[in-house]
Amino acid sequence: MVFPMVILKLVEWILYQLLANSCYRAAKKMRSYGFFFSKNPSLKSSSSSSSQQPPMYPSVTKCDLENRGFDSLVCDMNGVLLRSHSFFPYFMLVAFEGGSIFRAFLLLLSCPVLWVLDYEMKQRVMIFISFCGLKKKNMESVSRAILPKFYLENLNAQAYDVLASAGSRVVFTSVPRVMVEGFLKEYLRVEGVVGTELHAVGDYFTGLISGSVLLQKHRALNDYFGDTKPEIGLGTSSLHDHLFLSLCKEAYVVNKEDINKSSSIMPRNKYPKPLVFHDGRLAFLPTPLATLCMFMWLPLGIILAIFRLFVGILLPYKISIFLATWSGVVIRLKGQFPPSSTLHPRKGVLFVCTHRTLLDPVFLSTSLAKSLTAVTYSLSKMSEIIAPIRTVRLTRDRNRDGETMKRLLSEGDLVVCPEGTTCREPYLLRFSSLFAELADEIVPVAMNTRVSMFYGTTASGLKCLDPIFFLMNPSPSYYIHILEKMPRELTCAGGKSSHEVANYIQRQLGDALGFECTAFTRRDKYLMLAGNEGIVPDSTKRKKP
């Protein structure tokens, strides 16, 4: 008897929510019509003319951006600064990247329930599922290294132009402050961020809202500014924002028509701050439908990754390329293996590659159908075991690493990635100059990858799973461009310094890929993404007493 009663109670609750929401929406419409009627008595006689009533506030595109340096601006995050009105994908990123795949699956299962809830209850449910038991440290990592990429890709260019023109910027939002504050202050130079505060016990979030009330924007604005009014207010065209905007001297709204225009999309070259580094596994914005497709793909993706992995390890080059291509892997090769040197016939060729994933040397070796040796720094034991080519670990001691690479070059061809770490975006990190001191036979190789579902690199996760995640993509692709061998006069043997050679090759590879060269290093990447210098301590070394 207990189970049927639970089902009846659940059905009763869902029906109540549906009816309550329907009545609430109807009341809002009636109130809005009554508001317009009271403002315009002449409209009372015609319902058709009321539907043609112009919006209460002008579009954000009508805002004059001149001489705004001393004005204060207030706005919301979702639906205004972000083109999307739904914040579900960002809660999913917190659940998946900061929590676990099981937490993400639970949030996905809640979608049918979220659909029938009102705005406040929907926010509460998503907050509870995403944050209950989540470590503060994990949320800080997601906020710093993962969310900014997706915020920038969804940034509303029209709203940002208005924001950037103002001298003082404050954001009021009902979403948790910890999800948006880091991005707003670091990338958009927002002075104040006021959002819903979360309750925590020690180092863990409880999933409950501090104060038990979602932030009310109009009340928060009154508390923040007091009797003064901000000069500019940005909001949505919904009635929820009308009270918030009425407290500003000038008010503008972001309409759905403006969001759908191409002019609202922020191009990468106009980002307020270049996005060079980011972390996380998901390579797509996890909307409910996209997340559902990912979970449906996962079982097949795992099987496919294992198949591709064993094909690359066990089978000859030609067969492995055929089967990999048949399974969806795309390999595009440009250029060919350089001719043998007549000056140093017994010395190997040094391939200098850009670094996109741990599989760079493997795909180069497979594409050339030639056994190569790769030098690595922080390769996991599992990756070393399953690697189909020879790998040699370096120590980060310049003299010892130089001797090791000289010895390997005397034994055959060698692959080195002088960036020292991977980069996902169209940038090249600073090249270490050590390789230029060791060889005269240098062949630059431009490599790039494309994925649609999972990134095959991580700074704070399990690096041993990087190849698996890359191969789990439905159709991962590798672009390999083998450039001409470096002329002798442009190497150290021709009188050039090692730094000049390294910088020249970096520019060559950047031009071949259309990437921008930077001075960032491995240390910069790991300090930004993981809060450390990216050096794995050697467990084989015993501490001195």
PDB file of N, CA and C in Angstrom, residues 2 24 40 69 83 92 106 117 119 124 126 155 262 291 296 336 361 406 422 426 434 438 441 445 458 475 515:
ATOM      1  N   VAL A   2       2.080   1.159   0.533  1.00  0.00           N
ATOM      2  CA  VAL A   2       2.904   2.353   0.661  1.00  0.00           C
ATOM      3  C   VAL A   2       3.317   2.884  -0.719  1.00  0.00           C
ATOM      4  N   TYR A  24      -0.259  31.004 -12.589  1.00  0.00           N
ATOM      5  CA  TYR A  24       0.686  32.094 -12.368  1.00  0.00           C
ATOM      6  C   TYR A  24       0.979  32.836 -13.666  1.00  0.00           C
ATOM      7  N   ASN A  40      -2.422  53.436 -20.750  1.00  0.00           N
ATOM      8  CA  ASN A  40      -2.969  53.914 -22.019  1.00  0.00           C
ATOM      9  C   ASN A  40      -4.467  53.615 -22.044  1.00  0.00           C
ATOM     10  N   GLY A  69      32.140  56.947 -19.364  1.00  0.00           N
ATOM     11  CA  GLY A  69      33.225  56.564 -18.470  1.00  0.00           C
ATOM     12  C   GLY A  69      32.960  56.803 -17.001  1.00  0.00           C
ATOM     13  N   ARG A  83      24.070  34.966 -23.902  1.00  0.00           N
ATOM     14  CA  ARG A  83      22.984  34.900 -24.877  1.00  0.00           C
ATOM     15  C   ARG A  83      21.935  33.862 -24.497  1.00  0.00           C
ATOM     16  N   MET A  92      25.409  21.864 -15.082  1.00  0.00           N
ATOM     17  CA  MET A  92      25.879  20.553 -15.530  1.00  0.00           C
ATOM     18  C   MET A  92      27.409  20.510 -15.546  1.00  0.00           C
ATOM     19  N   LEU A 106      22.418  12.342 -12.473  1.00  0.00           N
ATOM     20  CA  LEU A 106      21.279  12.674 -11.619  1.00  0.00           C
ATOM     21  C   LEU A 106      20.675  14.018 -12.022  1.00  0.00           C
ATOM     22  N   LEU A 117       8.577  22.921 -12.930  1.00  0.00           N
ATOM     23  CA  LEU A 117       8.744  23.780 -11.767  1.00  0.00           C
ATOM     24  C   LEU A 117       8.826  25.245 -12.175  1.00  0.00           C
ATOM     25  N   TYR A 119      10.497  29.166 -11.656  1.00  0.00           N
ATOM     26  CA  TYR A 119      11.903  29.568 -11.750  1.00  0.00           C
ATOM     27  C   TYR A 119      12.657  29.339 -10.448  1.00  0.00           C
ATOM     28  N   ARG A 124      16.555  26.071  -7.146  1.00  0.00           N
ATOM     29  CA  ARG A 124      16.869  25.373  -5.913  1.00  0.00           C
ATOM     30  C   ARG A 124      17.243  23.912  -6.164  1.00  0.00           C
ATOM     31  N   MET A 126      18.428  22.554  -8.997  1.00  0.00           N
ATOM     32  CA  MET A 126      19.715  22.461  -9.688  1.00  0.00           C
ATOM     33  C   MET A 126      20.870  22.770  -8.744  1.00  0.00           C
ATOM     34  N   LEU A 155      29.046  34.722 -24.691  1.00  0.00           N
ATOM     35  CA  LEU A 155      28.949  36.124 -24.316  1.00  0.00           C
ATOM     36  C   LEU A 155      28.193  36.923 -25.376  1.00  0.00           C
ATOM     37  N   SER A 262      23.476  37.602 -35.727  1.00  0.00           N
ATOM     38  CA  SER A 262      24.900  37.236 -35.725  1.00  0.00           C
ATOM     39  C   SER A 262      25.744  38.285 -35.022  1.00  0.00           C
ATOM     40  N   THR A 291      23.693  16.660 -23.444  1.00  0.00           N
ATOM     41  CA  THR A 291      24.122  15.775 -22.360  1.00  0.00           C
ATOM     42  C   THR A 291      23.494  14.398 -22.498  1.00  0.00           C
ATOM     43  N   MET A 296      24.163   8.585 -23.903  1.00  0.00           N
ATOM     44  CA  MET A 296      23.799   7.496 -24.806  1.00  0.00           C
ATOM     45  C   MET A 296      25.020   6.993 -25.578  1.00  0.00           C
ATOM     46  N   GLN A 336      56.099  14.824 -46.334  1.00  0.00           N
ATOM     47  CA  GLN A 336      56.624  13.467 -46.337  1.00  0.00           C
ATOM     48  C   GLN A 336      57.904  13.388 -45.517  1.00  0.00           C
ATOM     49  N   PRO A 361      53.225  11.911 -30.835  1.00  0.00           N
ATOM     50  CA  PRO A 361      54.264  11.055 -31.428  1.00  0.00           C
ATOM     51  C   PRO A 361      53.705   9.762 -32.017  1.00  0.00           C
ATOM     52  N   LYS A 406      70.885  13.231 -26.839  1.00  0.00           N
ATOM     53  CA  LYS A 406      72.001  12.967 -27.749  1.00  0.00           C
ATOM     54  C   LYS A 406      72.164  11.472 -27.986  1.00  0.00           C
ATOM     55  N   THR A 422      50.659  20.504 -23.231  1.00  0.00           N
ATOM     56  CA  THR A 422      49.675  20.660 -24.295  1.00  0.00           C
ATOM     57  C   THR A 422      48.923  21.985 -24.166  1.00  0.00           C
ATOM     58  N   PRO A 426      44.175  27.891 -30.172  1.00  0.00           N
ATOM     59  CA  PRO A 426      45.101  28.187 -31.284  1.00  0.00           C
ATOM     60  C   PRO A 426      46.256  29.094 -30.871  1.00  0.00           C
ATOM     61  N   LEU A 434      66.503  23.725 -25.727  1.00  0.00           N
ATOM     62  CA  LEU A 434      67.457  22.635 -25.545  1.00  0.00           C
ATOM     63  C   LEU A 434      67.621  21.804 -26.807  1.00  0.00           C
ATOM     64  N   LEU A 438      71.207  20.205 -29.817  1.00  0.00           N
ATOM     65  CA  LEU A 438      71.553  18.789 -29.897  1.00  0.00           C
ATOM     66  C   LEU A 438      71.603  18.243 -31.315  1.00  0.00           C
ATOM     67  N   GLU A 441      69.940  18.152 -37.896  1.00  0.00           N
ATOM     68  CA  GLU A 441      68.889  17.609 -38.767  1.00  0.00           C
ATOM     69  C   GLU A 441      67.543  17.785 -38.052  1.00  0.00           C
ATOM     70  N   VAL A 445      57.248  19.877 -37.317  1.00  0.00           N
ATOM     71  CA  VAL A 445      55.996  19.183 -37.634  1.00  0.00           C
ATOM     72  C   VAL A 445      54.842  19.928 -36.944  1.00  0.00           C
ATOM     73  N   THR A 458      44.313  17.013 -19.830  1.00  0.00           N
ATOM     74  CA  THR A 458      43.840  17.549 -18.560  1.00  0.00           C
ATOM     75  C   THR A 458      45.020  18.034 -17.746  1.00  0.00           C
ATOM     76  N   SER A 475      34.422  11.026 -33.798  1.00  0.00           N
ATOM     77  CA  SER A 475      35.308  11.130 -34.957  1.00  0.00           C
ATOM     78  C   SER A 475      36.466  12.081 -34.655  1.00  0.00           C
ATOM     79  N   PHE A 515      48.242  29.712 -35.858  1.00  0.00           N
ATOM     80  CA  PHE A 515      48.216  29.910 -34.408  1.00  0.00           C
ATOM     81  C   PHE A 515      49.033  31.141 -34.033  1.00  0.00           C
TER      82      PHE A 515
END
